[in-house]
Coordinates of C-alpha atoms in Angstrom, one line a residue:
Chain O
D712 CA -15.4 -4.5 29.4
A713 CA -12.0 -5.2 27.8
G714 CA -12.0 -7.3 24.7
V715 CA -9.3 -9.7 23.6
T716 CA -6.0 -7.9 23.4
Q717 CA -2.9 -9.1 21.5
S718 CA 0.7 -7.9 21.4
P719 CA 2.6 -6.9 19.5
T720 CA 0.5 -5.7 16.6
H721 CA 3.3 -6.2 14.1
L722 CA 6.5 -8.1 14.1
I723 CA 9.4 -8.7 11.7
K724 CA 11.7 -11.7 12.1
T725 CA 14.2 -13.5 10.0
R726 CA 14.3 -17.2 9.1
G727 CA 15.4 -19.4 11.9
Q728 CA 14.5 -17.0 14.7
Q729 CA 12.0 -17.6 17.5
V730 CA 9.0 -15.5 18.3
T731 CA 6.6 -15.1 21.2
L732 CA 3.1 -13.6 20.8
R733 CA 0.9 -12.7 23.7
C734 CA -2.8 -12.6 24.3
S735 CA -5.1 -11.5 27.1
P736 CA -8.6 -12.9 26.9
K737 CA -11.8 -11.1 27.2
S738 CA -12.8 -10.4 30.8
G739 CA -14.4 -13.4 32.4
H740 CA -13.2 -15.9 29.8
D741 CA -11.0 -18.9 30.7
T742 CA -10.2 -20.5 27.4
V743 CA -7.8 -19.3 24.7
S744 CA -7.4 -20.5 21.1
W745 CA -4.8 -19.5 18.6
Y746 CA -5.4 -19.3 14.8
Q747 CA -3.1 -18.6 11.9
Q748 CA -4.5 -16.7 9.0
A749 CA -2.5 -16.6 5.7
L750 CA -3.3 -13.8 3.3
G751 CA -6.6 -14.3 1.5
Q752 CA -7.5 -17.4 3.5
G753 CA -9.7 -18.2 6.5
P754 CA -8.1 -18.7 9.9
Q755 CA -6.6 -22.1 10.6
F756 CA -6.8 -23.5 14.2
I757 CA -3.5 -24.0 15.9
F758 CA -4.4 -25.0 19.4
Q759 CA -6.5 -24.3 22.4
Y760 CA -5.6 -23.8 26.1
Y761 CA -7.8 -24.4 29.1
E762 CA -6.8 -24.7 32.7
E763 CA -3.2 -24.1 31.7
E764 CA -3.2 -27.2 29.5
E765 CA -3.3 -27.7 25.7
R766 CA -6.7 -29.2 25.1
Q767 CA -6.9 -29.4 21.3
R768 CA -4.4 -29.1 18.5
G769 CA -4.7 -28.5 14.8
N770 CA -2.3 -29.7 12.0
F771 CA 0.7 -27.6 13.0
P772 CA 4.2 -28.9 13.7
D773 CA 5.8 -29.0 17.1
R774 CA 7.6 -25.7 16.3
F775 CA 4.4 -24.1 17.4
S776 CA 3.9 -24.3 21.2
G777 CA 2.0 -22.4 23.7
H778 CA 1.3 -21.6 27.3
Q779 CA -1.5 -20.4 29.4
F780 CA -1.0 -18.6 32.7
P781 CA -3.1 -18.7 35.9
N782 CA -4.7 -15.4 34.9
Y783 CA -5.8 -17.1 31.7
S784 CA -3.5 -15.0 29.4
S785 CA -1.6 -17.0 26.8
E786 CA 1.5 -17.0 24.7
L787 CA 2.2 -18.6 21.3
N788 CA 5.8 -19.5 20.6
V789 CA 7.1 -20.4 17.2
N790 CA 10.6 -21.7 16.8
A791 CA 12.9 -22.0 13.8
L792 CA 10.8 -19.6 11.8
L793 CA 10.1 -20.3 8.1
L794 CA 9.1 -17.9 5.4
G795 CA 5.7 -19.7 5.3
D796 CA 5.0 -18.7 8.9
S797 CA 4.3 -15.2 7.7
A798 CA 0.7 -14.6 8.6
L799 CA -1.8 -12.9 10.9
Y800 CA -2.0 -14.7 14.2
L801 CA -5.3 -14.4 15.9
C802 CA -6.1 -15.1 19.5
A803 CA -9.7 -16.0 20.5
S804 CA -11.2 -16.4 24.0
S805 CA -14.3 -18.1 25.2
L806 CA -16.0 -19.3 28.3
A807 CA -15.8 -23.1 28.9
R808 CA -18.8 -23.1 31.2
G809 CA -22.3 -21.6 30.9
P810 CA -24.7 -22.6 28.2
Q811 CA -25.3 -19.1 26.9
K812 CA -21.8 -18.4 26.1
K813 CA -20.2 -21.7 25.3
N814 CA -18.7 -22.1 21.9
I815 CA -18.7 -18.4 21.0
Q816 CA -15.2 -17.3 20.4
Y817 CA -14.3 -13.6 20.6
F818 CA -11.2 -12.6 18.6
G819 CA -8.5 -10.0 19.0
A820 CA -7.1 -7.9 16.2
G821 CA -4.1 -10.2 15.7
T822 CA -0.4 -10.0 15.4
R823 CA 1.0 -9.6 11.9
L824 CA 4.2 -11.6 11.6
S825 CA 6.5 -11.1 8.7
V826 CA 9.4 -13.6 8.3
L827 CA 12.2 -12.4 6.0
Chain U
A1141 CA -15.2 -34.2 7.4
Q1142 CA -16.3 -30.6 8.3
K1143 CA -16.1 -28.2 5.4
V1144 CA -17.3 -24.7 4.7
T1145 CA -17.5 -23.3 1.2
Q1146 CA -17.9 -19.7 0.4
A1147 CA -18.0 -19.7 -3.4
Q1148 CA -18.1 -15.9 -3.7
T1149 CA -14.5 -14.6 -3.4
E1150 CA -15.3 -10.9 -3.9
I1151 CA -18.5 -8.9 -4.2
S1152 CA -18.8 -5.2 -5.0
V1153 CA -22.1 -3.3 -4.6
V1154 CA -23.2 0.3 -4.5
E1155 CA -24.4 1.8 -1.2
K1156 CA -28.1 1.0 -0.4
E1157 CA -28.1 -2.2 -2.5
D1158 CA -29.0 -5.5 -0.8
V1159 CA -26.4 -8.2 -0.9
T1160 CA -26.4 -11.9 0.0
L1161 CA -23.3 -13.8 1.0
D1162 CA -23.5 -17.6 0.4
C1163 CA -22.3 -20.3 2.7
V1164 CA -22.6 -24.0 2.1
Y1165 CA -21.3 -26.5 4.6
E1166 CA -20.6 -30.2 5.1
T1167 CA -20.8 -31.9 8.5
R1168 CA -21.0 -35.4 9.9
D1169 CA -22.8 -34.1 13.0
T1170 CA -26.6 -34.3 13.5
T1171 CA -26.5 -31.3 15.7
Y1172 CA -24.1 -28.4 15.3
Y1173 CA -23.6 -24.7 15.4
L1174 CA -22.9 -22.3 12.5
F1175 CA -21.3 -19.0 12.8
W1176 CA -20.7 -15.8 10.8
Y1177 CA -17.8 -13.4 11.5
K1178 CA -16.9 -10.1 10.0
Q1179 CA -13.3 -9.0 9.5
P1180 CA -12.8 -5.3 8.8
P1181 CA -9.5 -4.0 7.6
S1182 CA -8.3 -3.6 11.2
G1183 CA -8.0 -7.4 11.3
E1184 CA -10.2 -8.3 14.3
L1185 CA -12.8 -11.0 13.7
V1186 CA -16.1 -9.7 14.9
F1187 CA -18.7 -12.2 16.0
L1188 CA -22.1 -11.7 14.2
I1189 CA -24.3 -14.7 14.9
R1190 CA -24.3 -18.3 16.1
R1191 CA -27.1 -20.5 14.9
N1192 CA -28.1 -24.0 16.3
S1193 CA -29.0 -26.6 13.7
F1194 CA -32.2 -27.3 15.6
D1195 CA -33.5 -23.8 14.8
E1196 CA -34.3 -23.3 11.2
Q1197 CA -36.1 -20.0 11.7
N1198 CA -34.7 -17.1 9.8
E1199 CA -33.1 -14.5 12.0
I1200 CA -33.1 -10.7 11.5
S1201 CA -31.0 -8.2 13.4
G1202 CA -31.4 -4.7 12.1
R1203 CA -30.1 -4.7 8.5
Y1204 CA -28.7 -8.2 8.8
S1205 CA -30.7 -11.4 8.2
W1206 CA -29.7 -15.0 8.0
N1207 CA -31.4 -17.8 6.1
F1208 CA -30.6 -21.3 7.4
Q1209 CA -31.7 -24.2 5.3
K1210 CA -30.7 -27.6 6.6
S1211 CA -32.1 -29.4 3.6
T1212 CA -29.5 -27.7 1.3
S1213 CA -26.8 -27.3 4.0
S1214 CA -26.8 -23.5 3.5
F1215 CA -26.5 -20.6 5.9
N1216 CA -26.7 -17.4 3.8
F1217 CA -26.3 -13.9 5.1
T1218 CA -28.1 -10.9 3.7
I1219 CA -27.3 -7.2 4.3
T1220 CA -30.2 -4.9 3.5
A1221 CA -29.5 -1.4 2.4
S1222 CA -25.7 -1.8 2.5
Q1223 CA -23.5 0.9 3.8
V1224 CA -19.8 1.7 3.3
V1225 CA -19.1 0.6 6.8
D1226 CA -20.2 -2.9 5.9
S1227 CA -17.1 -3.3 3.7
A1228 CA -15.1 -6.2 5.2
V1229 CA -14.3 -9.9 4.7
Y1230 CA -17.1 -12.1 6.0
F1231 CA -16.5 -15.6 7.2
C1232 CA -18.8 -18.5 7.7
A1233 CA -17.6 -21.2 10.2
L1234 CA -18.7 -24.4 12.0
P1235 CA -17.0 -26.4 14.8
L1236 CA -14.8 -29.3 13.9
S1237 CA -17.3 -31.5 15.9
G1238 CA -20.5 -30.8 17.7
G1239 CA -18.9 -30.1 21.1
S1240 CA -15.7 -28.6 19.8
E1241 CA -14.7 -25.0 20.0
K1242 CA -12.2 -25.5 17.2
L1243 CA -13.7 -23.6 14.3
V1244 CA -13.4 -24.5 10.6
F1245 CA -13.7 -21.4 8.5
G1246 CA -14.5 -20.8 4.9
K1247 CA -12.1 -18.8 2.8
G1248 CA -14.3 -15.7 3.2
T1249 CA -16.1 -13.3 0.9
K1250 CA -14.7 -9.8 0.5
L1251 CA -17.5 -7.3 0.4
T1252 CA -16.8 -3.8 -1.0
V1253 CA -19.6 -1.2 -0.6
N1254 CA -19.0 1.8 -2.8
P1255 CA -20.5 5.2 -2.1

């Protein structure tokens, strides 16, 4: 049973560039959430995708956008990168239906983004 | 507003010691879930437990136990006979609202278990 997979594991970009991070959810899951984790902090919710639409969004600017594909995988795009965007980006998947599994998010190992 | 406070930033123990990680939360919901996750150096957040606010019974899973006290808004986590492999950052979390999957995390407690 494959868990949540993210790619790439590490990425180095310069200010102003754009980046795309990818996530494949745990087998059987249909919902993907993205979190940003700065060094020494807890993860901060960016947004969530379900049925290929953004369902919820945290306090992040429009430079952060995403997409969910028919196979439930997802991408996170960040435009006009700032130094402050350097962080670990975590993807979490969950199952929208089914009382036993609802609300439990399973996380990937993340993509470490460094903006120079 | 939803808030999770983990006052212990770092804890260091010697192997086989018991250790308790504290979590205090604030919520406007009458029913809610609480979560604990573990983040080893690899970075992946590993789900440990989900507790429903209806159920105040303590839960034990192997060396792990959780003490949920609604009256004090606390959900503490104890590791008995700690091992070096328990070294990680531990996060307590609750949903933004009762039905939301958006999690609000504490800042985490870094646990180091020394041999």
